[in-house]
Amino acid sequence: MFNTVKSRLMILFTGSLLLILVIFILVLYGFISEVIKKEDINELDLFFENERHEFYEDFYEHEEEQVEYKEDKRYFHYVVDVNQRLIAGEETVRGLYPFLSNMDKPNETEEIQWEKSHLLVKSYPLENIGAVIIGMDITNEKHVIDKIVWILLSLTLVLSLLFAWIGHFFAGQAMKPIQKSFQTQRKFVSDASHELRTPLSIFYSSIDVLSGEENLSTFGKEVLEDAKNEAEMMNKLLSDLLFLARSDQGNMELNREEFDLSSQLRSWLTSFARTVPAPLSIVWDIQDQVVMKGDKVRIQQLLYILLENAVRYTKEGTITCTLKRDQKIRLSVEDTGSGISPEDLPHIFDRFYRADSVRKRDGSGLGLSIAKTIVDAHGGKMDVKSEQGKGTQFIITF
């Protein structure tokens, strides 16, 4: 139990830190990219302002298309007329203009990839005559950003391992006082249950002795009978607590043997059916020759807990027990009683848990906890389906 909680705490801690780190990386990446892009656009704007007069001269001086190739320049530009006909320009990448010819919107900015280069281009209007498309190579900036991303991803991987170790450490530290308190409580329950059995047995024996006295009045006998019933209930409660305490400490021993579960179920159900009040009936659908390996006494205890629980919360109707085997053994006990509310359903296996609407009913609130413990000890699984006003079904899978 503690290992599960510890693992969940570690995952929660590590996951939270990693989520914060990933969000930080994404924000940082977006911020760096945006800052670099704005700086590059400012450079293009400045270049346009400085060279605006030259662009007008290029337009009026060149009657035919004239584009020069200058590999060593940082900026390239194309002067076009209103019909997107190329007039003049300087380019750092050969044959780029046909790819850019769709940029006919003033002040349109685009990032494009041409072969192995990343380019930033922007279109500027030239009043009444056309436009000029200016661009620059931003491959180096892209590579820098990519390197930053890879560094951050590598850092994330390293930090995730560090976070996992830190999470494991702090989860362990957080669980220590809880585990110590739980161990102390569990030892107290075990010791108290064991120590109380002796005086309770003496008390129970004394009641039996007093019950045999002939001089007791009718009222005295009634008082002794009530005390005897309470002593029996207390003895059962202590036995249940001791059972759970031994289970918590890993000291519950199972007398495993291979037995015919089908025939045993029929026998147990026949015996239990005799104690069921008249408005109720027990029916069963049991597949023949279902054999399992387990503790026969504990399986009987499991069945009786589920049956008693069904009888307790079913005033009239039918309790159905089913046993089937395909790849697994499936045992179910279904009633037509009051059902369990959705709010209470997640807590029914908690010790001493009882819904407000049934607090006045008999029972200690340990029965289903014991049933779940028996199923877990056999490596099985217990599920429950319930609908208020229609009944409850417990399904055990071995």
mmCIF file of C-alpha atoms in Angstrom:
data_model
loop_
_atom_site.group_PDB
_atom_site.id
_atom_site.type_symbol
_atom_site.label_atom_id
_atom_site.label_comp_id
_atom_site.label_asym_id
_atom_site.label_seq_id
_atom_site.Cartn_x
_atom_site.Cartn_y
_atom_site.Cartn_z
ATOM 1 C CA MET A 1 0.000 0.000 0.000
ATOM 2 C CA PHE A 2 2.727 2.465 0.995
ATOM 3 C CA ASN A 3 4.800 1.626 -2.067
ATOM 4 C CA THR A 4 1.793 2.442 -4.256
ATOM 5 C CA VAL A 5 1.215 5.768 -2.509
ATOM 6 C CA LYS A 6 4.932 6.536 -2.666
ATOM 7 C CA SER A 7 5.009 5.799 -6.398
ATOM 8 C CA ARG A 8 1.983 8.019 -6.978
ATOM 9 C CA LEU A 9 3.571 10.871 -5.029
ATOM 10 C CA MET A 10 6.790 10.481 -7.014
ATOM 11 C CA ILE A 11 4.918 10.458 -10.338
ATOM 12 C CA LEU A 12 2.839 13.486 -9.286
ATOM 13 C CA PHE A 13 5.935 15.430 -8.180
ATOM 14 C CA THR A 14 8.015 14.490 -11.226
ATOM 15 C CA GLY A 15 5.131 15.022 -13.643
ATOM 16 C CA SER A 16 4.353 18.461 -12.213
ATOM 17 C CA LEU A 17 7.952 19.624 -12.479
ATOM 18 C CA LEU A 18 8.302 18.223 -15.998
ATOM 19 C CA LEU A 19 5.069 19.911 -17.065
ATOM 20 C CA ILE A 20 6.330 23.240 -15.736
ATOM 21 C CA LEU A 21 9.673 22.683 -17.492
ATOM 22 C CA VAL A 22 8.015 21.805 -20.822
ATOM 23 C CA ILE A 23 5.769 24.884 -20.620
ATOM 24 C CA PHE A 24 8.848 26.993 -19.835
ATOM 25 C CA ILE A 25 10.709 25.554 -22.844
ATOM 26 C CA LEU A 26 7.778 26.198 -25.177
ATOM 27 C CA VAL A 27 7.388 29.765 -23.915
ATOM 28 C CA LEU A 28 11.148 30.345 -24.163
ATOM 29 C CA TYR A 29 11.252 28.913 -27.684
ATOM 30 C CA GLY A 30 8.348 31.095 -28.785
ATOM 31 C CA PHE A 31 9.866 34.167 -27.128
ATOM 32 C CA ILE A 32 13.323 33.663 -28.678
ATOM 33 C CA SER A 33 11.852 32.945 -32.117
ATOM 34 C CA GLU A 34 9.629 36.023 -31.960
ATOM 35 C CA VAL A 35 12.437 38.312 -30.768
ATOM 36 C CA ILE A 36 14.800 37.124 -33.511
ATOM 37 C CA LYS A 37 12.075 37.441 -36.147
ATOM 38 C CA LYS A 38 11.236 40.995 -35.038
ATOM 39 C CA GLU A 39 14.924 41.961 -35.169
ATOM 40 C CA ASP A 40 15.191 40.545 -38.694
ATOM 41 C CA ILE A 41 12.045 42.384 -39.819
ATOM 42 C CA ASN A 42 13.429 45.610 -38.345
ATOM 43 C CA GLU A 43 16.586 45.059 -40.401
ATOM 44 C CA LEU A 44 14.497 44.649 -43.562
ATOM 45 C CA ASP A 45 12.499 47.785 -42.724
ATOM 46 C CA LEU A 46 15.692 49.756 -42.156
ATOM 47 C CA PHE A 47 17.186 48.471 -45.408
ATOM 48 C CA PHE A 48 14.051 49.520 -47.302
ATOM 49 C CA GLU A 49 14.094 53.014 -45.823
ATOM 50 C CA ASN A 50 17.772 53.457 -46.634
ATOM 51 C CA GLU A 51 17.459 52.133 -50.187
ATOM 52 C CA ARG A 52 14.002 53.458 -51.107
ATOM 53 C CA HIS A 53 15.412 56.073 -53.502
ATOM 54 C CA GLU A 54 17.544 53.427 -55.240
ATOM 55 C CA PHE A 55 14.496 51.200 -55.791
ATOM 56 C CA TYR A 56 12.653 54.024 -57.594
ATOM 57 C CA GLU A 57 15.709 54.641 -59.740
ATOM 58 C CA ASP A 58 15.931 50.933 -60.618
ATOM 59 C CA PHE A 59 12.307 51.008 -61.720
ATOM 60 C CA TYR A 60 12.707 53.977 -64.056
ATOM 61 C CA GLU A 61 16.187 53.188 -65.345
ATOM 62 C CA HIS A 62 15.565 49.575 -66.431
ATOM 63 C CA GLU A 63 13.158 49.052 -69.275
ATOM 64 C CA GLU A 64 13.856 45.320 -69.404
ATOM 65 C CA GLU A 65 14.281 42.779 -66.638
ATOM 66 C CA GLN A 66 17.701 43.034 -65.062
ATOM 67 C CA VAL A 67 18.637 40.926 -62.052
ATOM 68 C CA GLU A 68 22.165 40.718 -60.688
ATOM 69 C CA TYR A 69 23.501 37.766 -58.672
ATOM 70 C CA LYS A 70 25.562 38.846 -55.635
ATOM 71 C CA GLU A 71 26.345 35.899 -53.421
ATOM 72 C CA ASP A 72 28.144 37.846 -50.687
ATOM 73 C CA LYS A 73 25.365 40.343 -49.913
ATOM 74 C CA ARG A 74 23.157 39.988 -46.828
ATOM 75 C CA TYR A 75 19.960 41.295 -48.444
ATOM 76 C CA PHE A 76 18.330 40.525 -51.771
ATOM 77 C CA HIS A 77 15.511 42.464 -53.461
ATOM 78 C CA TYR A 78 13.225 42.403 -56.501
ATOM 79 C CA VAL A 79 11.521 45.488 -57.935
ATOM 80 C CA VAL A 80 8.224 44.682 -59.684
ATOM 81 C CA ASP A 81 5.479 46.711 -61.346
ATOM 82 C CA VAL A 82 1.788 46.653 -60.527
ATOM 83 C CA ASN A 83 1.354 43.578 -62.762
ATOM 84 C CA GLN A 84 4.040 41.673 -60.842
ATOM 85 C CA ARG A 85 6.412 41.908 -63.795
ATOM 86 C CA LEU A 86 10.019 41.764 -62.603
ATOM 87 C CA ILE A 87 11.906 44.975 -63.413
ATOM 88 C CA ALA A 88 15.219 44.778 -61.563
ATOM 89 C CA GLY A 89 16.846 43.329 -58.518
ATOM 90 C CA GLU A 90 19.771 41.792 -56.724
ATOM 91 C CA GLU A 91 19.586 38.188 -55.549
ATOM 92 C CA THR A 92 21.716 35.956 -53.361
ATOM 93 C CA VAL A 93 19.858 32.784 -54.398
ATOM 94 C CA ARG A 94 19.524 32.082 -58.132
ATOM 95 C CA GLY A 95 16.051 31.642 -59.614
ATOM 96 C CA LEU A 96 14.224 32.600 -56.432
ATOM 97 C CA TYR A 97 11.797 35.190 -57.831
ATOM 98 C CA PRO A 98 9.366 32.781 -59.576
ATOM 99 C CA PHE A 99 8.848 31.183 -56.179
ATOM 100 C CA LEU A 100 8.144 34.613 -54.635
ATOM 101 C CA SER A 101 5.916 35.966 -57.398
ATOM 102 C CA ASN A 102 2.742 35.300 -55.386
ATOM 103 C CA MET A 103 3.704 37.952 -52.839
ATOM 104 C CA ASP A 104 1.507 40.771 -54.067
ATOM 105 C CA LYS A 105 0.256 42.129 -50.755
ATOM 106 C CA PRO A 106 1.923 45.256 -49.345
ATOM 107 C CA ASN A 107 3.829 44.632 -46.113
ATOM 108 C CA GLU A 108 3.321 40.866 -46.337
ATOM 109 C CA THR A 109 5.991 38.963 -44.412
ATOM 110 C CA GLU A 110 6.786 35.274 -44.892
ATOM 111 C CA GLU A 111 9.342 32.743 -43.776
ATOM 112 C CA ILE A 112 10.136 30.327 -46.580
ATOM 113 C CA GLN A 113 12.518 27.422 -47.133
ATOM 114 C CA TRP A 114 14.380 27.333 -50.422
ATOM 115 C CA GLU A 115 16.472 24.218 -50.936
ATOM 116 C CA LYS A 116 18.667 24.143 -47.795
ATOM 117 C CA SER A 117 18.226 27.800 -46.884
ATOM 118 C CA HIS A 118 15.694 29.538 -44.656
ATOM 119 C CA LEU A 119 14.676 32.968 -45.936
ATOM 120 C CA LEU A 120 12.674 35.857 -44.501
ATOM 121 C CA VAL A 121 10.996 38.015 -47.161
ATOM 122 C CA LYS A 122 8.747 41.061 -46.994
ATOM 123 C CA SER A 123 6.916 43.044 -49.654
ATOM 124 C CA TYR A 124 6.970 46.867 -49.569
ATOM 125 C CA PRO A 125 4.758 49.073 -51.767
ATOM 126 C CA LEU A 126 6.321 51.614 -54.161
ATOM 127 C CA GLU A 127 3.669 54.293 -54.588
ATOM 128 C CA ASN A 128 1.807 54.174 -57.906
ATOM 129 C CA ILE A 129 4.404 52.015 -59.670
ATOM 130 C CA GLY A 130 4.564 48.633 -57.972
ATOM 131 C CA ALA A 131 6.442 47.067 -55.077
ATOM 132 C CA VAL A 132 9.784 45.794 -53.924
ATOM 133 C CA ILE A 133 10.317 42.378 -52.316
ATOM 134 C CA ILE A 134 13.215 42.363 -49.853
ATOM 135 C CA GLY A 135 14.627 39.308 -48.133
ATOM 136 C CA MET A 136 17.523 37.909 -46.148
ATOM 137 C CA ASP A 137 18.974 34.530 -45.310
ATOM 138 C CA ILE A 138 18.062 33.505 -41.728
ATOM 139 C CA THR A 139 19.497 29.973 -41.883
ATOM 140 C CA ASN A 140 22.052 30.713 -39.172
ATOM 141 C CA GLU A 141 19.373 32.068 -36.841
ATOM 142 C CA LYS A 142 17.277 28.943 -37.430
ATOM 143 C CA HIS A 143 20.242 26.731 -36.643
ATOM 144 C CA VAL A 144 20.880 28.664 -33.447
ATOM 145 C CA ILE A 145 17.243 28.221 -32.391
ATOM 146 C CA ASP A 146 17.371 24.501 -33.260
ATOM 147 C CA LYS A 147 20.519 24.114 -31.154
ATOM 148 C CA ILE A 148 18.833 25.885 -28.265
ATOM 149 C CA VAL A 149 15.849 23.518 -28.571
ATOM 150 C CA TRP A 150 18.076 20.426 -28.591
ATOM 151 C CA ILE A 151 19.989 21.745 -25.598
ATOM 152 C CA LEU A 152 16.730 22.345 -23.751
ATOM 153 C CA LEU A 153 15.431 18.878 -24.676
ATOM 154 C CA SER A 154 18.657 17.288 -23.458
ATOM 155 C CA LEU A 155 18.388 19.346 -20.301
ATOM 156 C CA THR A 156 14.791 18.151 -19.901
ATOM 157 C CA LEU A 157 15.907 14.524 -20.128
ATOM 158 C CA VAL A 158 18.620 15.044 -17.531
ATOM 159 C CA LEU A 159 16.310 17.021 -15.263
ATOM 160 C CA SER A 160 13.565 14.402 -15.596
ATOM 161 C CA LEU A 161 15.940 11.821 -14.134
ATOM 162 C CA LEU A 162 16.935 14.290 -11.433
ATOM 163 C CA PHE A 163 13.291 15.115 -10.722
ATOM 164 C CA ALA A 164 12.460 11.409 -10.519
ATOM 165 C CA TRP A 165 15.235 10.872 -7.968
ATOM 166 C CA ILE A 166 14.213 13.961 -5.984
ATOM 167 C CA GLY A 167 10.558 12.907 -6.183
ATOM 168 C CA HIS A 168 11.434 9.427 -4.950
ATOM 169 C CA PHE A 169 13.455 10.888 -2.085
ATOM 170 C CA PHE A 170 10.845 13.412 -0.956
ATOM 171 C CA ALA A 171 8.002 10.905 -1.375
ATOM 172 C CA GLY A 172 9.935 8.538 0.878
ATOM 173 C CA GLN A 173 10.487 11.287 3.438
ATOM 174 C CA ALA A 174 6.812 12.271 3.329
ATOM 175 C CA MET A 175 5.704 8.666 3.819
ATOM 176 C CA LYS A 176 7.953 7.974 6.835
ATOM 177 C CA PRO A 177 5.801 9.640 9.530
ATOM 178 C CA ILE A 178 2.629 8.274 7.924
ATOM 179 C CA GLN A 179 4.083 4.782 7.760
ATOM 180 C CA LYS A 180 5.342 5.002 11.328
ATOM 181 C CA SER A 181 1.936 6.152 12.546
ATOM 182 C CA PHE A 182 0.213 3.405 10.576
ATOM 183 C CA GLN A 183 2.564 0.736 11.930
ATOM 184 C CA THR A 184 1.964 1.968 15.471
ATOM 185 C CA GLN A 185 -1.792 1.930 14.958
ATOM 186 C CA ARG A 186 -1.690 -1.507 13.358
ATOM 187 C CA LYS A 187 0.407 -2.918 16.216
ATOM 188 C CA PHE A 188 -1.973 -1.403 18.738
ATOM 189 C CA VAL A 189 -4.999 -2.983 17.031
ATOM 190 C CA SER A 190 -3.252 -6.344 16.874
ATOM 191 C CA ASP A 191 -2.078 -6.237 20.501
ATOM 192 C CA ALA A 192 -5.377 -4.896 21.806
ATOM 193 C CA SER A 193 -7.379 -7.517 19.913
ATOM 194 C CA HIS A 194 -5.154 -10.283 21.230
ATOM 195 C CA GLU A 195 -5.043 -9.047 24.828
ATOM 196 C CA LEU A 196 -8.791 -8.420 25.062
ATOM 197 C CA ARG A 197 -9.698 -11.938 24.028
ATOM 198 C CA THR A 198 -8.607 -13.447 27.365
ATOM 199 C CA PRO A 199 -10.674 -11.198 29.690
ATOM 200 C CA LEU A 200 -13.564 -11.384 27.235
ATOM 201 C CA SER A 201 -13.443 -15.198 27.347
ATOM 202 C CA ILE A 202 -13.475 -15.102 31.155
ATOM 203 C CA PHE A 203 -16.362 -12.644 31.085
ATOM 204 C CA TYR A 204 -18.249 -14.869 28.638
ATOM 205 C CA SER A 205 -17.648 -17.951 30.835
ATOM 206 C CA SER A 206 -18.822 -16.054 33.919
ATOM 207 C CA ILE A 207 -22.067 -15.177 32.145
ATOM 208 C CA ASP A 208 -22.586 -18.882 31.332
ATOM 209 C CA VAL A 209 -22.056 -19.758 35.013
ATOM 210 C CA LEU A 210 -24.493 -17.095 36.177
ATOM 211 C CA SER A 211 -27.072 -18.180 33.594
ATOM 212 C CA GLY A 212 -27.193 -21.574 35.278
ATOM 213 C CA GLU A 213 -28.271 -20.115 38.622
ATOM 214 C CA GLU A 214 -31.857 -21.101 39.461
ATOM 215 C CA ASN A 215 -32.482 -18.174 41.798
ATOM 216 C CA LEU A 216 -32.248 -15.559 39.079
ATOM 217 C CA SER A 217 -35.332 -13.539 38.313
ATOM 218 C CA THR A 218 -36.767 -13.289 34.830
ATOM 219 C CA PHE A 219 -35.366 -9.771 34.501
ATOM 220 C CA GLY A 220 -31.916 -10.973 35.638
ATOM 221 C CA LYS A 221 -31.940 -13.718 33.028
ATOM 222 C CA GLU A 222 -32.865 -11.192 30.343
ATOM 223 C CA VAL A 223 -29.994 -8.944 31.417
ATOM 224 C CA LEU A 224 -27.571 -11.867 31.324
ATOM 225 C CA GLU A 225 -28.849 -12.900 27.897
ATOM 226 C CA ASP A 226 -28.303 -9.355 26.580
ATOM 227 C CA ALA A 227 -24.819 -9.309 28.090
ATOM 228 C CA LYS A 228 -24.094 -12.689 26.497
ATOM 229 C CA ASN A 229 -25.189 -11.433 23.062
ATOM 230 C CA GLU A 230 -23.041 -8.338 23.413
ATOM 231 C CA ALA A 231 -20.089 -10.494 24.494
ATOM 232 C CA GLU A 232 -20.572 -12.688 21.423
ATOM 233 C CA MET A 233 -20.655 -9.595 19.209
ATOM 234 C CA MET A 234 -17.520 -8.237 20.903
ATOM 235 C CA ASN A 235 -15.771 -11.580 20.461
ATOM 236 C CA LYS A 236 -16.619 -11.572 16.747
ATOM 237 C CA LEU A 237 -15.387 -7.982 16.407
ATOM 238 C CA LEU A 238 -12.091 -8.847 18.090
ATOM 239 C CA SER A 239 -11.704 -11.889 15.853
ATOM 240 C CA ASP A 240 -12.278 -9.730 12.787
ATOM 241 C CA LEU A 241 -9.805 -7.087 13.979
ATOM 242 C CA LEU A 242 -7.210 -9.746 14.714
ATOM 243 C CA PHE A 243 -7.731 -11.267 11.276
ATOM 244 C CA LEU A 244 -7.191 -7.916 9.551
ATOM 245 C CA ALA A 245 -4.222 -7.073 11.779
ATOM 246 C CA ARG A 246 -2.515 -10.356 10.880
ATOM 247 C CA SER A 247 -3.257 -9.705 7.232
ATOM 248 C CA ASP A 248 -1.707 -6.221 7.476
ATOM 249 C CA GLN A 249 1.416 -7.717 9.032
ATOM 250 C CA GLY A 250 1.614 -10.406 6.358
ATOM 251 C CA ASN A 251 1.013 -13.148 8.917
ATOM 252 C CA MET A 252 -2.237 -14.498 7.483
ATOM 253 C CA GLU A 253 -1.632 -18.122 6.627
ATOM 254 C CA LEU A 254 -3.739 -19.865 4.010
ATOM 255 C CA ASN A 255 -4.263 -23.592 4.107
ATOM 256 C CA ARG A 256 -4.183 -24.018 0.339
ATOM 257 C CA GLU A 257 -5.604 -27.199 -1.089
ATOM 258 C CA GLU A 258 -7.261 -28.206 -4.322
ATOM 259 C CA PHE A 259 -10.997 -28.743 -3.858
ATOM 260 C CA ASP A 260 -14.224 -28.929 -5.841
ATOM 261 C CA LEU A 261 -15.632 -25.422 -5.461
ATOM 262 C CA SER A 262 -18.881 -26.384 -7.207
ATOM 263 C CA SER A 263 -19.902 -29.056 -4.704
ATOM 264 C CA GLN A 264 -18.729 -26.982 -1.742
ATOM 265 C CA LEU A 265 -20.782 -24.003 -2.889
ATOM 266 C CA ARG A 266 -23.912 -26.112 -3.185
ATOM 267 C CA SER A 267 -23.344 -27.459 0.318
ATOM 268 C CA TRP A 268 -22.686 -24.039 1.841
ATOM 269 C CA LEU A 269 -25.638 -22.433 0.082
ATOM 270 C CA THR A 270 -28.000 -25.225 1.130
ATOM 271 C CA SER A 271 -26.908 -24.784 4.746
ATOM 272 C CA PHE A 272 -27.156 -20.981 4.630
ATOM 273 C CA ALA A 273 -30.563 -21.068 2.925
ATOM 274 C CA ARG A 274 -32.056 -22.604 6.076
ATOM 275 C CA THR A 275 -31.305 -19.419 8.023
ATOM 276 C CA VAL A 276 -32.770 -17.001 5.486
ATOM 277 C CA PRO A 277 -36.052 -15.312 6.566
ATOM 278 C CA ALA A 278 -39.220 -16.201 4.680
ATOM 279 C CA PRO A 279 -39.591 -13.151 2.374
ATOM 280 C CA LEU A 280 -36.172 -13.981 0.885
ATOM 281 C CA SER A 281 -35.046 -16.877 -1.266
ATOM 282 C CA ILE A 282 -31.618 -18.037 -2.365
ATOM 283 C CA VAL A 283 -31.093 -19.517 -5.824
ATOM 284 C CA TRP A 284 -27.908 -20.572 -7.532
ATOM 285 C CA ASP A 285 -26.498 -21.348 -10.945
ATOM 286 C CA ILE A 286 -23.329 -23.361 -10.436
ATOM 287 C CA GLN A 287 -21.238 -24.881 -13.188
ATOM 288 C CA ASP A 288 -20.148 -28.440 -12.418
ATOM 289 C CA GLN A 289 -16.579 -29.505 -11.618
ATOM 290 C CA VAL A 290 -15.078 -26.089 -11.045
ATOM 291 C CA VAL A 291 -11.902 -26.877 -9.135
ATOM 292 C CA MET A 292 -9.691 -24.266 -7.462
ATOM 293 C CA LYS A 293 -6.700 -24.200 -5.166
ATOM 294 C CA GLY A 294 -7.212 -22.167 -2.041
ATOM 295 C CA ASP A 295 -8.177 -22.083 1.609
ATOM 296 C CA LYS A 296 -11.574 -23.773 1.824
ATOM 297 C CA VAL A 297 -12.401 -22.221 5.211
ATOM 298 C CA ARG A 298 -11.593 -18.688 4.031
ATOM 299 C CA ILE A 299 -13.601 -19.134 0.811
ATOM 300 C CA GLN A 300 -16.560 -20.240 2.914
ATOM 301 C CA GLN A 301 -16.063 -17.192 5.137
ATOM 302 C CA LEU A 302 -15.978 -14.998 2.017
ATOM 303 C CA LEU A 303 -19.232 -16.477 0.712
ATOM 304 C CA TYR A 304 -21.022 -16.133 4.059
ATOM 305 C CA ILE A 305 -19.937 -12.481 4.393
ATOM 306 C CA LEU A 306 -21.414 -11.673 0.991
ATOM 307 C CA LEU A 307 -24.585 -13.634 1.686
ATOM 308 C CA GLU A 308 -25.073 -12.056 5.133
ATOM 309 C CA ASN A 309 -24.496 -8.649 3.600
ATOM 310 C CA ALA A 310 -27.109 -9.377 0.928
ATOM 311 C CA VAL A 311 -29.638 -10.607 3.531
ATOM 312 C CA ARG A 312 -29.022 -7.560 5.729
ATOM 313 C CA TYR A 313 -29.900 -5.080 2.978
ATOM 314 C CA THR A 314 -32.624 -7.038 1.167
ATOM 315 C CA LYS A 315 -36.058 -7.079 2.795
ATOM 316 C CA GLU A 316 -37.620 -9.316 0.185
ATOM 317 C CA GLY A 317 -36.708 -10.776 -3.166
ATOM 318 C CA THR A 318 -34.011 -13.122 -4.401
ATOM 319 C CA ILE A 319 -30.310 -13.601 -3.703
ATOM 320 C CA THR A 320 -28.557 -15.278 -6.610
ATOM 321 C CA CYS A 321 -25.179 -17.001 -6.456
ATOM 322 C CA THR A 322 -23.462 -17.835 -9.752
ATOM 323 C CA LEU A 323 -20.299 -19.799 -10.469
ATOM 324 C CA LYS A 324 -18.811 -20.031 -13.956
ATOM 325 C CA ARG A 325 -15.439 -20.924 -15.352
ATOM 326 C CA ASP A 326 -13.920 -20.006 -18.705
ATOM 327 C CA GLN A 327 -10.322 -18.893 -18.544
ATOM 328 C CA LYS A 328 -10.936 -17.739 -14.976
ATOM 329 C CA ILE A 329 -13.206 -18.676 -12.112
ATOM 330 C CA ARG A 330 -16.030 -16.140 -11.693
ATOM 331 C CA LEU A 331 -18.150 -16.189 -8.550
ATOM 332 C CA SER A 332 -20.918 -13.643 -8.051
ATOM 333 C CA VAL A 333 -23.489 -12.902 -5.362
ATOM 334 C CA GLU A 334 -26.351 -10.670 -6.474
ATOM 335 C CA ASP A 335 -29.296 -9.352 -4.480
ATOM 336 C CA THR A 336 -32.432 -7.326 -5.179
ATOM 337 C CA GLY A 337 -32.032 -5.070 -2.163
ATOM 338 C CA SER A 338 -31.705 -1.349 -1.540
ATOM 339 C CA GLY A 339 -28.461 -0.971 -3.453
ATOM 340 C CA ILE A 340 -25.518 1.343 -2.737
ATOM 341 C CA SER A 341 -25.395 5.049 -3.545
ATOM 342 C CA PRO A 342 -22.695 6.270 -5.969
ATOM 343 C CA GLU A 343 -21.193 8.364 -3.148
ATOM 344 C CA ASP A 344 -20.765 5.333 -0.878
ATOM 345 C CA LEU A 345 -19.684 2.837 -3.544
ATOM 346 C CA PRO A 346 -15.953 3.783 -3.597
ATOM 347 C CA HIS A 347 -15.714 3.347 0.195
ATOM 348 C CA ILE A 348 -17.526 0.067 0.853
ATOM 349 C CA PHE A 349 -14.272 -1.855 1.371
ATOM 350 C CA ASP A 350 -12.963 0.683 3.897
ATOM 351 C CA ARG A 351 -12.839 -0.565 7.454
ATOM 352 C CA PHE A 352 -15.732 0.521 9.685
ATOM 353 C CA TYR A 353 -17.241 2.505 6.801
ATOM 354 C CA ARG A 354 -21.008 2.585 6.858
ATOM 355 C CA ALA A 355 -23.373 4.792 4.894
ATOM 356 C CA ASP A 356 -25.446 7.235 6.934
ATOM 357 C CA SER A 357 -28.666 5.530 5.885
ATOM 358 C CA VAL A 358 -27.620 2.188 7.371
ATOM 359 C CA ARG A 359 -25.791 3.174 10.547
ATOM 360 C CA LYS A 360 -28.494 1.658 12.722
ATOM 361 C CA ARG A 361 -28.226 -1.759 11.123
ATOM 362 C CA ASP A 362 -26.324 -4.669 12.652
ATOM 363 C CA GLY A 363 -22.700 -5.336 11.834
ATOM 364 C CA SER A 364 -19.291 -3.847 12.594
ATOM 365 C CA GLY A 365 -18.451 -2.510 9.152
ATOM 366 C CA LEU A 366 -15.543 -4.956 8.761
ATOM 367 C CA GLY A 367 -17.217 -7.717 6.739
ATOM 368 C CA LEU A 368 -16.466 -6.420 3.242
ATOM 369 C CA SER A 369 -12.931 -5.442 4.297
ATOM 370 C CA ILE A 370 -12.347 -9.038 5.370
ATOM 371 C CA ALA A 371 -13.925 -10.346 2.156
ATOM 372 C CA LYS A 372 -11.639 -8.123 0.067
ATOM 373 C CA THR A 373 -8.625 -9.280 2.111
ATOM 374 C CA ILE A 374 -9.488 -12.944 1.504
ATOM 375 C CA VAL A 375 -9.869 -12.350 -2.242
ATOM 376 C CA ASP A 376 -6.568 -10.442 -2.398
ATOM 377 C CA ALA A 377 -4.793 -13.190 -0.439
ATOM 378 C CA HIS A 378 -5.909 -15.676 -3.098
ATOM 379 C CA GLY A 379 -4.631 -13.426 -5.885
ATOM 380 C CA GLY A 380 -8.156 -12.615 -7.008
ATOM 381 C CA LYS A 381 -10.114 -9.492 -7.844
ATOM 382 C CA MET A 382 -13.382 -8.237 -6.411
ATOM 383 C CA ASP A 383 -15.694 -5.855 -8.287
ATOM 384 C CA VAL A 384 -19.062 -4.463 -7.325
ATOM 385 C CA LYS A 385 -21.987 -3.178 -9.369
ATOM 386 C CA SER A 386 -24.899 -1.503 -7.676
ATOM 387 C CA GLU A 387 -27.939 0.609 -8.436
ATOM 388 C CA GLN A 388 -30.038 2.193 -5.734
ATOM 389 C CA GLY A 389 -33.415 0.553 -5.356
ATOM 390 C CA LYS A 390 -32.504 -2.358 -7.661
ATOM 391 C CA GLY A 391 -29.759 -4.267 -5.887
ATOM 392 C CA THR A 392 -26.055 -5.030 -5.706
ATOM 393 C CA GLN A 393 -23.786 -7.588 -7.353
ATOM 394 C CA PHE A 394 -20.361 -8.636 -6.057
ATOM 395 C CA ILE A 395 -18.155 -10.335 -8.647
ATOM 396 C CA ILE A 396 -15.066 -12.277 -7.582
ATOM 397 C CA THR A 397 -12.555 -13.408 -10.191
ATOM 398 C CA PHE A 398 -9.872 -16.024 -9.421
#
